[in-house]
mmCIF file of C-alpha atoms in Angstrom:
data_model
loop_
_atom_site.group_PDB
_atom_site.id
_atom_site.type_symbol
_atom_site.label_atom_id
_atom_site.label_comp_id
_atom_site.label_asym_id
_atom_site.label_seq_id
_atom_site.Cartn_x
_atom_site.Cartn_y
_atom_site.Cartn_z
ATOM 1 C CA ASN A 7 -20.291 2.276 2.623
ATOM 2 C CA ALA A 8 -18.202 -0.817 2.201
ATOM 3 C CA GLY A 9 -15.311 0.528 0.798
ATOM 4 C CA VAL A 10 -12.855 -1.735 -1.283
ATOM 5 C CA THR A 11 -14.159 -5.383 -0.797
ATOM 6 C CA GLN A 12 -11.675 -8.575 -1.883
ATOM 7 C CA THR A 13 -13.073 -12.191 -2.527
ATOM 8 C CA PRO A 14 -12.019 -14.290 -1.500
ATOM 9 C CA LYS A 15 -10.118 -13.546 1.533
ATOM 10 C CA PHE A 16 -8.184 -16.993 1.498
ATOM 11 C CA GLN A 17 -7.369 -19.538 -1.284
ATOM 12 C CA VAL A 18 -4.969 -22.566 -2.013
ATOM 13 C CA LEU A 19 -4.641 -23.780 -5.733
ATOM 14 C CA LYS A 20 -2.446 -26.173 -7.337
ATOM 15 C CA THR A 21 0.104 -25.339 -9.684
ATOM 16 C CA GLY A 22 -1.520 -24.547 -13.105
ATOM 17 C CA GLN A 23 -4.846 -23.799 -12.305
ATOM 18 C CA SER A 24 -6.392 -20.608 -13.005
ATOM 19 C CA MET A 25 -8.541 -18.292 -10.612
ATOM 20 C CA THR A 26 -9.835 -14.985 -10.554
ATOM 21 C CA LEU A 27 -9.703 -12.289 -7.591
ATOM 22 C CA GLN A 28 -12.622 -10.066 -7.411
ATOM 23 C CA CYS A 29 -12.251 -6.690 -6.137
ATOM 24 C CA ALA A 30 -14.991 -4.216 -5.915
ATOM 25 C CA GLN A 31 -15.388 -0.668 -4.716
ATOM 26 C CA ASP A 32 -18.423 1.799 -3.784
ATOM 27 C CA MET A 33 -17.060 4.878 -3.575
ATOM 28 C CA ASN A 34 -17.182 5.793 -7.411
ATOM 29 C CA HIS A 35 -13.449 5.961 -7.646
ATOM 30 C CA GLU A 36 -11.992 6.250 -11.053
ATOM 31 C CA TYR A 37 -8.587 4.537 -10.271
ATOM 32 C CA MET A 38 -8.086 1.192 -8.988
ATOM 33 C CA SER A 39 -5.103 -1.054 -8.736
ATOM 34 C CA TRP A 40 -3.443 -4.424 -7.309
ATOM 35 C CA TYR A 41 -0.847 -5.193 -5.441
ATOM 36 C CA ARG A 42 1.165 -8.009 -4.234
ATOM 37 C CA GLN A 43 2.820 -8.342 -0.614
ATOM 38 C CA ASP A 44 5.624 -10.496 -0.033
ATOM 39 C CA PRO A 45 7.769 -10.401 3.002
ATOM 40 C CA GLY A 46 10.676 -7.725 3.109
ATOM 41 C CA MET A 47 9.793 -6.599 -0.200
ATOM 42 C CA GLY A 48 7.080 -3.969 0.839
ATOM 43 C CA LEU A 49 3.996 -4.038 -2.011
ATOM 44 C CA ARG A 50 4.582 -4.266 -5.725
ATOM 45 C CA LEU A 51 2.098 -2.957 -8.413
ATOM 46 C CA ILE A 52 1.166 -5.940 -10.535
ATOM 47 C CA HIS A 53 -1.597 -3.732 -13.008
ATOM 48 C CA TYR A 54 -3.653 -0.464 -12.672
ATOM 49 C CA SER A 55 -6.692 1.216 -14.315
ATOM 50 C CA VAL A 56 -7.496 4.847 -14.519
ATOM 51 C CA GLY A 57 -11.152 4.147 -15.257
ATOM 52 C CA ALA A 58 -13.507 1.819 -17.163
ATOM 53 C CA GLY A 59 -11.739 0.328 -20.276
ATOM 54 C CA ILE A 60 -8.542 1.643 -19.545
ATOM 55 C CA THR A 61 -5.637 -0.968 -17.689
ATOM 56 C CA ASP A 62 -1.917 -0.593 -17.789
ATOM 57 C CA GLN A 63 0.783 -2.858 -16.150
ATOM 58 C CA GLY A 64 2.706 -2.127 -13.056
ATOM 59 C CA GLU A 65 5.945 -3.290 -11.810
ATOM 60 C CA VAL A 66 5.533 -6.990 -11.821
ATOM 61 C CA PRO A 67 2.431 -8.121 -14.323
ATOM 62 C CA ASN A 68 3.665 -11.124 -15.616
ATOM 63 C CA GLY A 69 1.354 -14.178 -15.218
ATOM 64 C CA TYR A 70 -1.649 -11.921 -14.600
ATOM 65 C CA ASN A 71 -4.361 -10.447 -16.408
ATOM 66 C CA VAL A 72 -6.897 -7.677 -15.830
ATOM 67 C CA SER A 73 -10.153 -5.786 -17.013
ATOM 68 C CA ARG A 74 -12.208 -3.122 -16.037
ATOM 69 C CA SER A 75 -15.831 -3.001 -17.584
ATOM 70 C CA THR A 76 -17.175 -1.198 -14.970
ATOM 71 C CA THR A 77 -16.138 1.431 -12.358
ATOM 72 C CA GLU A 78 -16.837 -0.840 -9.469
ATOM 73 C CA ASP A 79 -14.909 -3.944 -10.649
ATOM 74 C CA PHE A 80 -11.534 -4.674 -11.201
ATOM 75 C CA PRO A 81 -11.010 -8.624 -11.184
ATOM 76 C CA LEU A 82 -7.232 -10.059 -11.216
ATOM 77 C CA ARG A 83 -7.035 -13.327 -13.176
ATOM 78 C CA LEU A 84 -4.383 -15.656 -12.972
ATOM 79 C CA LEU A 85 -4.047 -17.980 -16.001
ATOM 80 C CA SER A 86 -1.807 -21.061 -14.821
ATOM 81 C CA ALA A 87 -1.081 -20.447 -11.122
ATOM 82 C CA ALA A 88 3.009 -20.656 -10.004
ATOM 83 C CA PRO A 89 4.085 -21.344 -6.746
ATOM 84 C CA SER A 90 5.935 -17.912 -6.868
ATOM 85 C CA GLN A 91 2.306 -16.326 -7.115
ATOM 86 C CA THR A 92 2.024 -17.223 -3.451
ATOM 87 C CA SER A 93 1.329 -14.085 -1.886
ATOM 88 C CA VAL A 94 -1.109 -11.300 -0.455
ATOM 89 C CA TYR A 95 -2.880 -9.701 -2.877
ATOM 90 C CA PHE A 96 -4.184 -5.982 -2.191
ATOM 91 C CA CYS A 97 -6.597 -4.315 -4.439
ATOM 92 C CA ALA A 98 -6.888 -0.513 -3.967
ATOM 93 C CA SER A 99 -8.680 2.477 -5.376
ATOM 94 C CA SER A 100 -8.474 6.616 -5.146
ATOM 95 C CA ARG A 101 -10.628 8.816 -6.472
ATOM 96 C CA GLN A 102 -8.865 10.004 -9.590
ATOM 97 C CA ALA A 103 -5.054 9.071 -10.935
ATOM 98 C CA TYR A 104 -3.478 12.090 -9.310
ATOM 99 C CA SER A 105 -0.485 11.601 -7.317
ATOM 100 C CA ASN A 106 -1.920 13.400 -4.154
ATOM 101 C CA GLN A 107 -4.471 11.104 -3.907
ATOM 102 C CA PRO A 108 -4.654 8.632 -1.009
ATOM 103 C CA GLN A 109 -5.504 5.095 -1.769
ATOM 104 C CA HIS A 110 -8.000 3.101 -0.070
ATOM 105 C CA PHE A 111 -6.906 -0.653 0.425
ATOM 106 C CA GLY A 112 -9.293 -3.920 0.631
ATOM 107 C CA ASP A 113 -8.325 -6.167 3.477
ATOM 108 C CA GLY A 114 -6.455 -8.651 1.095
ATOM 109 C CA THR A 115 -6.555 -12.180 -0.408
ATOM 110 C CA ARG A 116 -3.969 -14.731 0.753
ATOM 111 C CA LEU A 117 -2.956 -16.706 -1.904
ATOM 112 C CA SER A 118 -1.138 -19.991 -1.648
ATOM 113 C CA ILE A 119 -0.109 -22.360 -4.399
ATOM 114 C CA LEU A 120 0.858 -25.585 -4.271
ATOM 115 C CA ALA B 3 12.066 6.876 -11.223
ATOM 116 C CA GLN B 4 11.038 7.470 -7.436
ATOM 117 C CA SER B 5 12.193 5.231 -4.939
ATOM 118 C CA VAL B 6 11.789 4.251 -1.065
ATOM 119 C CA THR B 7 13.972 3.058 1.514
ATOM 120 C CA GLN B 8 12.710 2.501 5.123
ATOM 121 C CA LEU B 9 15.639 2.094 7.693
ATOM 122 C CA GLY B 10 14.938 -1.178 10.038
ATOM 123 C CA SER B 11 13.108 -3.827 9.050
ATOM 124 C CA HIS B 12 12.106 -4.246 12.532
ATOM 125 C CA VAL B 13 11.763 -1.457 15.768
ATOM 126 C CA SER B 14 11.159 -2.201 19.079
ATOM 127 C CA VAL B 15 10.154 0.298 21.784
ATOM 128 C CA SER B 16 9.017 0.325 25.168
ATOM 129 C CA GLU B 17 5.095 1.604 25.937
ATOM 130 C CA GLY B 18 5.446 5.073 26.677
ATOM 131 C CA ALA B 19 8.621 5.990 24.734
ATOM 132 C CA LEU B 20 9.541 7.950 21.394
ATOM 133 C CA VAL B 21 8.543 5.965 18.405
ATOM 134 C CA LEU B 22 10.678 7.098 14.994
ATOM 135 C CA LEU B 23 10.520 5.024 11.964
ATOM 136 C CA ARG B 24 12.866 6.078 9.077
ATOM 137 C CA CYS B 25 11.936 6.706 5.456
ATOM 138 C CA ASN B 26 14.374 8.309 2.914
ATOM 139 C CA TYR B 27 12.989 8.701 -0.894
ATOM 140 C CA SER B 28 13.991 9.289 -4.202
ATOM 141 C CA SER B 29 12.348 11.479 -6.494
ATOM 142 C CA SER B 30 12.953 13.664 -9.652
ATOM 143 C CA VAL B 31 9.953 15.713 -9.139
ATOM 144 C CA PRO B 32 8.517 17.428 -5.732
ATOM 145 C CA PRO B 33 6.900 14.329 -3.992
ATOM 146 C CA TYR B 34 3.953 13.442 -2.376
ATOM 147 C CA LEU B 35 4.729 11.179 0.631
ATOM 148 C CA PHE B 36 2.418 8.694 2.668
ATOM 149 C CA TRP B 37 2.700 6.725 5.499
ATOM 150 C CA TYR B 38 0.376 3.704 5.855
ATOM 151 C CA VAL B 39 -0.207 1.250 9.122
ATOM 152 C CA GLN B 40 -0.892 -2.540 8.257
ATOM 153 C CA TYR B 41 -2.669 -4.334 11.323
ATOM 154 C CA PRO B 42 -2.499 -7.887 11.324
ATOM 155 C CA ASN B 43 -4.526 -9.949 8.791
ATOM 156 C CA GLN B 44 -6.024 -6.575 7.655
ATOM 157 C CA GLY B 45 -5.180 -4.146 4.767
ATOM 158 C CA LEU B 46 -3.417 -0.700 4.852
ATOM 159 C CA GLN B 47 -4.675 2.603 6.552
ATOM 160 C CA LEU B 48 -3.752 5.871 5.682
ATOM 161 C CA LEU B 49 -1.804 7.590 8.725
ATOM 162 C CA LEU B 50 -1.009 10.644 6.936
ATOM 163 C CA LYS B 51 0.379 12.211 3.700
ATOM 164 C CA TYR B 52 2.688 15.220 2.585
ATOM 165 C CA THR B 53 1.070 17.055 -0.103
ATOM 166 C CA SER B 54 3.793 20.187 -0.231
ATOM 167 C CA ALA B 55 1.043 22.207 1.995
ATOM 168 C CA ALA B 56 3.310 21.828 5.179
ATOM 169 C CA THR B 57 6.335 20.255 6.014
ATOM 170 C CA LEU B 58 5.178 18.786 9.415
ATOM 171 C CA VAL B 59 2.251 16.778 8.964
ATOM 172 C CA LYS B 60 -0.050 15.257 11.630
ATOM 173 C CA GLY B 61 -2.386 12.118 11.182
ATOM 174 C CA ILE B 62 -3.958 9.850 13.027
ATOM 175 C CA ASN B 63 -3.324 8.184 16.132
ATOM 176 C CA GLY B 64 -0.971 10.895 17.406
ATOM 177 C CA PHE B 65 1.396 10.018 14.823
ATOM 178 C CA GLU B 66 3.308 12.839 12.749
ATOM 179 C CA ALA B 67 6.046 13.066 10.311
ATOM 180 C CA GLU B 68 8.192 15.907 8.928
ATOM 181 C CA PHE B 69 9.154 16.500 5.460
ATOM 182 C CA LYS B 70 12.828 17.284 4.965
ATOM 183 C CA LYS B 71 13.719 18.080 1.504
ATOM 184 C CA SER B 72 17.324 18.751 2.175
ATOM 185 C CA GLU B 73 17.454 15.244 3.613
ATOM 186 C CA THR B 74 15.380 13.528 1.427
ATOM 187 C CA SER B 75 13.427 12.320 4.305
ATOM 188 C CA PHE B 76 9.972 11.447 5.683
ATOM 189 C CA HIS B 77 10.493 10.017 9.328
ATOM 190 C CA LEU B 78 7.227 9.055 11.125
ATOM 191 C CA THR B 79 7.436 9.777 15.080
ATOM 192 C CA LYS B 80 5.086 9.371 17.705
ATOM 193 C CA PRO B 81 5.695 10.704 21.373
ATOM 194 C CA SER B 82 4.779 7.948 23.520
ATOM 195 C CA ALA B 83 4.098 4.563 21.903
ATOM 196 C CA HIS B 84 0.964 2.528 22.773
ATOM 197 C CA MET B 85 0.312 -1.480 22.743
ATOM 198 C CA SER B 86 -2.146 -0.850 20.345
ATOM 199 C CA ASP B 87 0.716 0.767 17.821
ATOM 200 C CA ALA B 88 2.147 -2.472 17.338
ATOM 201 C CA ALA B 89 1.758 -3.136 13.582
ATOM 202 C CA GLU B 90 3.613 -2.910 10.082
ATOM 203 C CA TYR B 91 4.246 0.566 8.927
ATOM 204 C CA PHE B 92 4.706 1.315 5.228
ATOM 205 C CA CYS B 93 6.251 4.471 3.677
ATOM 206 C CA ALA B 94 5.423 5.101 0.021
ATOM 207 C CA VAL B 95 5.782 7.850 -2.581
ATOM 208 C CA SER B 96 3.358 8.499 -5.407
ATOM 209 C CA ALA B 97 4.756 8.295 -8.875
ATOM 210 C CA GLN B 98 3.367 9.399 -11.987
ATOM 211 C CA GLY B 99 -0.216 8.763 -12.856
ATOM 212 C CA GLY B 100 -1.297 8.201 -8.741
ATOM 213 C CA LYS B 101 1.081 4.718 -8.744
ATOM 214 C CA LEU B 102 2.470 4.078 -5.297
ATOM 215 C CA ILE B 103 6.032 3.047 -4.832
ATOM 216 C CA PHE B 104 6.345 1.450 -1.249
ATOM 217 C CA GLY B 105 9.260 0.694 0.922
ATOM 218 C CA GLN B 106 10.289 -2.556 2.410
ATOM 219 C CA GLY B 107 8.092 -1.782 5.565
ATOM 220 C CA THR B 108 8.858 -1.587 9.267
ATOM 221 C CA GLU B 109 7.284 -3.789 11.784
ATOM 222 C CA LEU B 110 6.793 -1.827 15.013
ATOM 223 C CA SER B 111 6.692 -3.998 18.420
ATOM 224 C CA VAL B 112 5.722 -2.142 21.631
ATOM 225 C CA LYS B 113 7.041 -3.967 24.833
ATOM 226 C CA PRO B 114 4.897 -3.387 28.137
#
């Protein structure tokens, strides 16, 4: 099993450009989420999904869109990139949206916006 | 609302010394708590989790953590540090619906 796969691993964008960060999991997990990691701030939740067709906002959703058309995939879209969105982005999944379920993380996408 | 505070953004120990990484939480309901480790340029890996079964939780790589309700703490320890333990460590509390609230992280350095 590949687990949680994120693509691309690195990306440089110009301000105003749009792009999609891909996330796929092969564990048939219901729950998927996106975090951003910034120095000294830990990981902050952007959006999450408790199943196909269901998404909701996390702590820092502004500037990002998500959709969940299949169980496996949970892409994150930046509509108009801003320098403040320079960060490392992690996708995670867990079997179900219960509080005692550990989350499995991808290796991250390192995004720089100039 | 839940929150997590990790005391010390950077901890340095000598190889073979005790590792102690501190985590305090705030939660209005009985918490589920996790420790994750992040090696350079990698994602987060689960070290251990507390889900109310036992207050002393053993994890991978010789790490363990003790849940102390009276102190609202969940400190991570390892009796003897190895060079391979150098990484960033995150404490997290689980909020409603499976969402994780992370602490700021503690970078562990191990000196030879």
